Amino acid sequence: MKQFIILFVLVAVCGCKNTPAGSEMKELNVQLKTVADSISGLMSKYHYNPEELASEEYIELEGKVQELAKTSQTKQEFVDGYNKLWTEGPFSHVRLAKMEQPADQIANYIDSLRVGDQSVSLEWMNKTALLTVNTMMGVDTQERVFEAYQQIAEKRTDTLIIDLRNNGGGTFAGIPLIGHLVKDTTDIGMFVSQKWWRNNSNEPTFEDIKNLQPWKGWSIKTFWQDVQNNPLTRVQIVPMYPHFGGPVYVLTSNKTASAAEFTTDALARMEKVTIIGQTTSGEMLSQKMFDLPYELQISLPIADYFSTRIGRIEGKGVNPDITIDQSAAKELSLDLIKGEKLEDTMAKVQEKLSNKEK
């Protein structure tokens, strides 16, 4: 009898402990469903093209998100699961995270952000300059690109290699990267907001922007406001001093993304530029952050981008002039600078790559 009473007490105690946990879990799943619904609402309100939200792929993903909200046992599990689902999503630039600061403060933060020395490096191999740009983010990245071109001019550099293989994008550092290479004012593309697709079914072309004033500035806060308020935002590059007129080789990989892609595309239209490596990521949209309930935050795309050269980059990427594994792109460019024939250096590099795989 005594053993039975002890067992009964243990069961009762365990049952009492489990009840709050079950209640808390139910409350969490209700909260996560609220988050999922809020994301859907924001997507409908701000996504650049409502038609893409009617696709089977997007609707199926929405269903998976709702199911994830029902089954996640922690907020972090939901965040991780959501981002994993979106790695195979129908478009890029969607990411869920815990809120570190309110969304309306993030633009100010980005506008003043300094990312450090690792953003840009410049080195020389005889009369060839290797300019590595690892991000387009940061006020100091822009400054370092300006400074790099000044040094390139002072050293009377013959040839320039621009390495964008590890550049996942950012903000405006691509502007001076292009500006010091163009001889004439050049329209490179346009950002396309929901206001365009609400009234048009055709993809925009240069004819649609030729009478618009080009967007000017260095503020992501201003850019986000303007790109949402206007159907089309014209992107035009103005020549910058000092101008570099020698041959340029741009190295790319499948990690070259976002702002690094419109930079690659802009450079690719110049006769003196050769793109070497892999097709870029195909993730060329403009995103903005929005606050969600329960201290979460979502970034989602508010504008698409169309190049005046190749059209839409999202989902396609920018193709290189010479396709080679990104790990061999630098070596191949240096061989070409030395005067080796393309077919000879390609054969040599391919043989090295094959030997590595063995």
Coordinates of C-alpha atoms in Angstrom, one line a residue:
M1 CA 0.0 0.0 0.0
K2 CA 2.9 2.3 0.9
Q3 CA 4.5 1.6 -2.5
F4 CA 1.3 2.4 -4.3
I5 CA 0.9 5.7 -2.5
I6 CA 4.5 6.7 -3.4
L7 CA 4.0 5.7 -7.0
F8 CA 0.7 7.7 -7.1
V9 CA 2.5 10.8 -5.7
L10 CA 5.3 10.5 -8.3
V11 CA 2.8 10.3 -11.1
A12 CA 0.9 13.2 -9.8
V13 CA 4.0 15.3 -9.5
C14 CA 5.2 14.4 -13.0
G15 CA 1.8 15.2 -14.4
C16 CA 1.8 18.6 -12.7
K17 CA 5.2 19.4 -14.2
N18 CA 4.1 18.3 -17.7
T19 CA 1.0 20.4 -17.8
P20 CA 2.6 23.8 -17.9
A21 CA 5.1 22.6 -20.5
G22 CA 2.2 21.5 -22.7
S23 CA 0.5 24.8 -22.1
E24 CA 3.6 26.8 -22.9
M25 CA 4.1 24.8 -26.1
K26 CA 0.6 25.6 -27.2
E27 CA 1.1 29.3 -26.5
L28 CA 4.4 29.2 -28.4
N29 CA 2.8 27.6 -31.5
V30 CA 0.0 30.3 -31.4
Q31 CA 2.7 33.0 -31.3
L32 CA 4.6 31.4 -34.2
K33 CA 1.4 31.2 -36.2
T34 CA 1.0 34.9 -35.6
V35 CA 4.5 35.5 -36.8
A36 CA 3.9 33.3 -39.9
D37 CA 0.7 35.2 -40.7
S38 CA 2.5 38.6 -40.2
I39 CA 5.2 37.5 -42.6
S40 CA 2.5 36.7 -45.2
G41 CA 0.9 40.0 -44.7
L42 CA 4.2 41.9 -45.1
M43 CA 5.0 39.9 -48.2
S44 CA 1.7 40.8 -49.8
K45 CA 2.1 44.4 -48.9
Y46 CA 5.7 45.0 -49.9
H47 CA 6.9 42.3 -52.3
Y48 CA 8.0 43.7 -55.6
N49 CA 5.7 41.5 -57.8
P50 CA 2.4 40.2 -56.4
E51 CA 2.1 37.6 -59.2
E52 CA 5.1 35.7 -57.8
L53 CA 3.2 35.2 -54.6
A54 CA 0.5 33.4 -56.6
S55 CA 2.9 30.8 -57.8
E56 CA 2.5 27.1 -56.8
E57 CA 6.0 27.1 -55.4
Y58 CA 5.3 30.1 -53.1
I59 CA 1.9 28.8 -51.9
E60 CA 3.5 25.4 -51.1
L61 CA 6.3 27.0 -49.2
E62 CA 3.7 29.1 -47.2
G63 CA 2.0 25.9 -46.2
K64 CA 5.3 24.4 -45.0
V65 CA 5.9 27.6 -42.9
Q66 CA 2.4 27.2 -41.3
E67 CA 3.2 23.6 -40.5
L68 CA 6.6 24.6 -39.1
A69 CA 4.8 27.1 -36.8
K70 CA 2.6 24.3 -35.4
T71 CA 5.5 21.9 -34.8
S72 CA 8.4 24.0 -33.6
Q73 CA 9.3 23.6 -30.0
T74 CA 11.4 26.7 -29.7
K75 CA 11.5 30.1 -31.4
Q76 CA 15.0 29.4 -32.6
E77 CA 13.9 26.1 -34.2
F78 CA 11.2 28.1 -36.1
V79 CA 13.8 30.7 -37.2
D80 CA 16.3 28.0 -38.4
G81 CA 13.6 26.0 -40.1
Y82 CA 12.1 29.0 -41.8
N83 CA 15.5 30.0 -43.2
K84 CA 16.2 26.4 -44.3
L85 CA 12.9 26.3 -46.2
W86 CA 13.8 29.6 -48.0
T87 CA 17.2 28.3 -49.2
E88 CA 15.1 26.6 -51.9
G89 CA 12.5 29.4 -52.1
P90 CA 11.2 30.9 -55.3
F91 CA 13.2 34.1 -54.9
S92 CA 16.1 35.4 -52.8
H93 CA 16.6 37.9 -50.1
V94 CA 14.2 36.5 -47.5
R95 CA 15.6 35.8 -44.1
L96 CA 14.2 35.6 -40.6
A97 CA 16.1 36.6 -37.5
K98 CA 15.8 37.6 -33.9
M99 CA 15.5 41.4 -33.6
E100 CA 18.7 43.1 -32.6
Q101 CA 17.4 46.6 -33.2
P102 CA 14.1 48.0 -34.6
A103 CA 13.8 48.0 -38.4
D104 CA 13.4 51.7 -38.7
Q105 CA 16.9 52.1 -37.1
I106 CA 18.7 49.6 -39.3
A107 CA 18.9 51.9 -42.3
N108 CA 20.7 54.6 -40.2
Y109 CA 23.0 51.9 -38.9
I110 CA 23.9 50.6 -42.4
D111 CA 24.4 54.2 -43.7
S112 CA 27.1 54.7 -41.1
L113 CA 28.5 51.1 -40.9
R114 CA 32.3 50.6 -41.2
V115 CA 33.1 47.0 -41.8
G116 CA 36.9 47.1 -41.4
D117 CA 40.1 46.4 -43.3
Q118 CA 39.0 43.0 -44.6
S119 CA 36.6 44.6 -47.0
V120 CA 39.2 45.7 -49.6
S121 CA 42.8 44.7 -50.3
L122 CA 45.2 45.9 -53.0
E123 CA 48.4 44.3 -54.1
W124 CA 50.7 44.4 -57.1
M125 CA 52.3 41.8 -59.3
N126 CA 54.7 43.9 -61.4
K127 CA 52.5 46.4 -63.3
T128 CA 49.3 44.4 -62.6
A129 CA 47.1 45.5 -59.6
L130 CA 44.9 42.9 -57.9
L131 CA 41.9 44.7 -56.2
T132 CA 40.0 42.3 -54.0
V133 CA 36.6 43.5 -52.8
N134 CA 34.9 41.2 -50.4
T135 CA 31.7 43.1 -49.7
M136 CA 29.8 46.1 -51.1
M137 CA 28.8 47.0 -47.6
G138 CA 30.3 49.8 -45.5
V139 CA 31.2 53.4 -45.8
D140 CA 34.8 52.5 -45.4
T141 CA 34.6 50.0 -48.3
Q142 CA 33.5 52.8 -50.6
E143 CA 36.4 54.9 -49.3
R144 CA 38.9 52.1 -49.8
V145 CA 37.8 51.6 -53.4
F146 CA 38.3 55.3 -54.1
E147 CA 41.7 55.2 -52.5
A148 CA 42.6 52.0 -54.5
Y149 CA 42.0 53.7 -57.8
Q150 CA 44.1 56.7 -56.7
Q151 CA 47.0 54.3 -55.9
I152 CA 46.5 52.4 -59.2
A153 CA 46.8 55.7 -61.1
E154 CA 49.8 56.8 -59.1
K155 CA 51.7 53.6 -59.8
R156 CA 50.9 53.8 -63.5
T157 CA 49.3 50.3 -63.5
D158 CA 49.0 48.5 -66.8
T159 CA 46.4 45.9 -66.0
L160 CA 43.8 45.5 -63.2
I161 CA 42.3 42.3 -61.8
I162 CA 39.1 42.8 -59.7
D163 CA 38.3 39.9 -57.5
L164 CA 34.6 39.6 -56.5
R165 CA 34.6 35.8 -55.9
N166 CA 33.7 36.1 -52.2
N167 CA 31.6 39.2 -52.5
G168 CA 28.0 38.6 -51.4
G169 CA 26.8 42.1 -52.1
G170 CA 25.8 45.0 -49.8
T171 CA 25.2 48.6 -50.6
F172 CA 27.0 51.1 -52.9
A173 CA 30.7 50.2 -53.1
G174 CA 30.1 48.9 -56.6
I175 CA 29.4 52.4 -57.8
P176 CA 33.0 53.7 -57.6
L177 CA 34.3 50.3 -58.7
I178 CA 32.4 50.9 -62.0
G179 CA 32.8 54.6 -62.1
H180 CA 36.5 54.7 -62.4
L181 CA 36.4 52.4 -65.4
V182 CA 33.6 53.9 -67.5
K183 CA 34.5 56.6 -70.0
D184 CA 31.0 57.9 -70.6
T185 CA 27.8 58.2 -68.5
T186 CA 26.2 54.8 -68.7
D187 CA 22.7 53.5 -67.8
I188 CA 23.3 50.1 -66.3
G189 CA 19.8 49.1 -65.2
M190 CA 16.7 49.8 -63.1
F191 CA 15.1 48.7 -59.9
V192 CA 11.5 47.7 -60.3
S193 CA 8.9 48.0 -57.5
Q194 CA 5.4 46.7 -56.9
K195 CA 4.0 49.9 -58.4
W196 CA 5.3 48.9 -61.8
W197 CA 3.8 45.4 -61.8
R198 CA 0.5 46.6 -60.5
N199 CA 0.0 48.5 -63.8
N200 CA 2.3 46.6 -66.2
S201 CA 2.7 43.0 -67.4
N202 CA 5.7 43.6 -69.6
E203 CA 9.3 43.7 -68.3
P204 CA 10.7 47.2 -68.2
T205 CA 13.4 48.3 -70.8
F206 CA 15.6 51.3 -71.2
E207 CA 12.7 53.0 -73.1
D208 CA 10.8 53.1 -69.8
I209 CA 13.5 54.9 -67.9
K210 CA 15.1 57.2 -70.5
N211 CA 13.1 60.2 -69.4
L212 CA 13.5 59.5 -65.6
Q213 CA 16.0 61.3 -63.5
P214 CA 18.8 58.9 -62.4
W215 CA 18.9 58.0 -58.7
K216 CA 21.7 59.7 -56.9
G217 CA 23.0 59.3 -53.4
W218 CA 24.8 57.0 -50.9
S219 CA 22.1 56.5 -48.3
I220 CA 20.3 53.1 -48.2
K221 CA 17.6 54.7 -46.1
T222 CA 16.8 57.2 -48.9
F223 CA 17.2 54.4 -51.5
W224 CA 14.6 52.2 -49.8
Q225 CA 12.2 55.0 -49.7
D226 CA 12.6 56.0 -53.3
V227 CA 12.6 52.5 -54.7
Q228 CA 9.3 51.8 -53.0
N229 CA 7.7 55.1 -54.0
N230 CA 8.6 54.9 -57.7
P231 CA 7.6 52.2 -60.2
L232 CA 11.1 52.3 -61.7
T233 CA 14.4 53.6 -60.3
R234 CA 17.0 54.5 -62.9
V235 CA 20.6 53.4 -62.2
Q236 CA 23.2 55.4 -64.1
I237 CA 27.0 55.5 -63.6
V238 CA 28.9 58.7 -64.1
P239 CA 32.7 58.6 -64.9
M240 CA 34.9 59.2 -61.9
Y241 CA 38.5 60.5 -61.7
P242 CA 41.1 59.0 -62.0
H243 CA 40.0 56.9 -64.9
F244 CA 41.6 53.6 -65.5
G245 CA 41.8 52.7 -69.2
G246 CA 43.8 49.5 -69.2
P247 CA 42.6 45.9 -69.5
V248 CA 40.5 44.6 -66.7
Y249 CA 39.8 41.1 -65.6
V250 CA 36.9 40.5 -63.2
L251 CA 36.9 37.2 -61.2
T252 CA 33.5 35.7 -60.2
S253 CA 32.1 32.7 -58.5
N254 CA 28.7 31.3 -57.6
K255 CA 29.1 33.3 -54.3
T256 CA 29.2 36.6 -56.2
A257 CA 25.8 37.9 -55.3
S258 CA 23.4 40.8 -55.1
A259 CA 25.1 44.2 -55.5
A260 CA 28.2 42.4 -56.7
E261 CA 26.2 41.0 -59.6
F262 CA 24.9 44.3 -60.9
T263 CA 28.5 45.5 -60.6
T264 CA 29.7 42.5 -62.6
D265 CA 27.0 43.1 -65.2
A266 CA 27.9 46.8 -65.5
L267 CA 31.6 45.9 -66.0
A268 CA 30.8 43.2 -68.5
R269 CA 29.5 45.7 -71.0
M270 CA 33.0 47.3 -71.4
E271 CA 35.2 46.1 -74.2
K272 CA 38.3 46.2 -72.0
V273 CA 36.8 44.0 -69.4
T274 CA 36.9 40.2 -69.3
I275 CA 34.9 38.2 -66.8
I276 CA 36.5 35.0 -65.7
G277 CA 35.1 32.3 -63.4
Q278 CA 31.6 31.0 -62.7
T279 CA 28.1 32.3 -63.3
T280 CA 27.2 34.6 -60.4
S281 CA 24.6 33.6 -57.7
G282 CA 21.5 35.0 -59.4
E283 CA 20.3 36.7 -56.2
M284 CA 19.8 40.3 -57.4
L285 CA 17.0 41.9 -55.5
S286 CA 16.8 44.8 -53.0
Q287 CA 15.7 43.8 -49.6
K288 CA 14.4 45.7 -46.6
M289 CA 13.9 44.7 -42.9
F290 CA 10.5 44.6 -41.2
D291 CA 9.7 44.1 -37.5
L292 CA 7.5 41.1 -36.5
P293 CA 5.7 40.2 -33.3
Y294 CA 7.6 38.5 -30.5
E295 CA 11.0 40.2 -31.1
L296 CA 11.6 38.7 -34.6
Q297 CA 12.5 40.4 -37.8
I298 CA 12.1 39.6 -41.5
S299 CA 14.0 40.8 -44.5
L300 CA 12.1 40.6 -47.7
P301 CA 12.6 41.8 -51.3
I302 CA 11.0 45.2 -52.1
A303 CA 12.5 45.6 -55.6
D304 CA 13.6 43.5 -58.5
Y305 CA 16.5 44.6 -60.8
F306 CA 16.7 44.6 -64.6
S307 CA 20.0 45.2 -66.5
T308 CA 19.9 47.3 -69.6
R309 CA 22.3 44.7 -71.1
I310 CA 20.8 41.3 -70.2
G311 CA 17.5 41.9 -68.5
R312 CA 16.6 40.3 -65.2
I313 CA 19.5 38.9 -63.1
E314 CA 17.5 37.2 -60.3
G315 CA 17.4 33.5 -60.8
K316 CA 19.9 33.6 -63.7
G317 CA 23.1 35.3 -62.6
V318 CA 25.7 37.0 -64.8
N319 CA 27.7 34.6 -67.1
P320 CA 31.5 34.9 -67.4
D321 CA 33.3 35.5 -70.7
I322 CA 35.6 32.6 -69.8
T323 CA 34.1 29.8 -67.7
I324 CA 36.5 28.1 -65.3
D325 CA 36.3 26.8 -61.7
Q326 CA 36.6 29.9 -59.5
S327 CA 39.6 28.5 -57.8
A328 CA 41.6 28.8 -61.0
A329 CA 40.3 32.2 -62.2
K330 CA 43.1 34.2 -60.8
E331 CA 45.8 32.0 -62.3
L332 CA 44.1 32.0 -65.7
S333 CA 43.9 35.8 -65.7
L334 CA 47.6 36.2 -64.8
D335 CA 48.6 33.8 -67.6
L336 CA 46.5 35.9 -70.1
I337 CA 48.2 39.0 -68.8
K338 CA 51.6 37.4 -69.5
G339 CA 50.5 36.9 -73.1
E340 CA 49.7 33.2 -73.1
K341 CA 47.1 32.1 -75.5
L342 CA 43.7 31.3 -74.0
E343 CA 43.5 27.7 -75.3
D344 CA 47.0 27.0 -73.9
T345 CA 46.4 28.4 -70.5
M346 CA 42.9 26.8 -70.3
A347 CA 44.4 23.4 -71.0
K348 CA 47.1 23.9 -68.4
V349 CA 44.6 25.1 -65.7
Q350 CA 42.2 22.3 -66.5
E351 CA 44.9 19.7 -66.2
K352 CA 45.8 21.1 -62.7
L353 CA 42.2 21.0 -61.7
S354 CA 41.9 17.4 -62.9
N355 CA 45.0 16.3 -60.9
K356 CA 43.5 17.9 -57.8
E357 CA 40.4 15.8 -58.1
K358 CA 42.3 12.5 -58.4

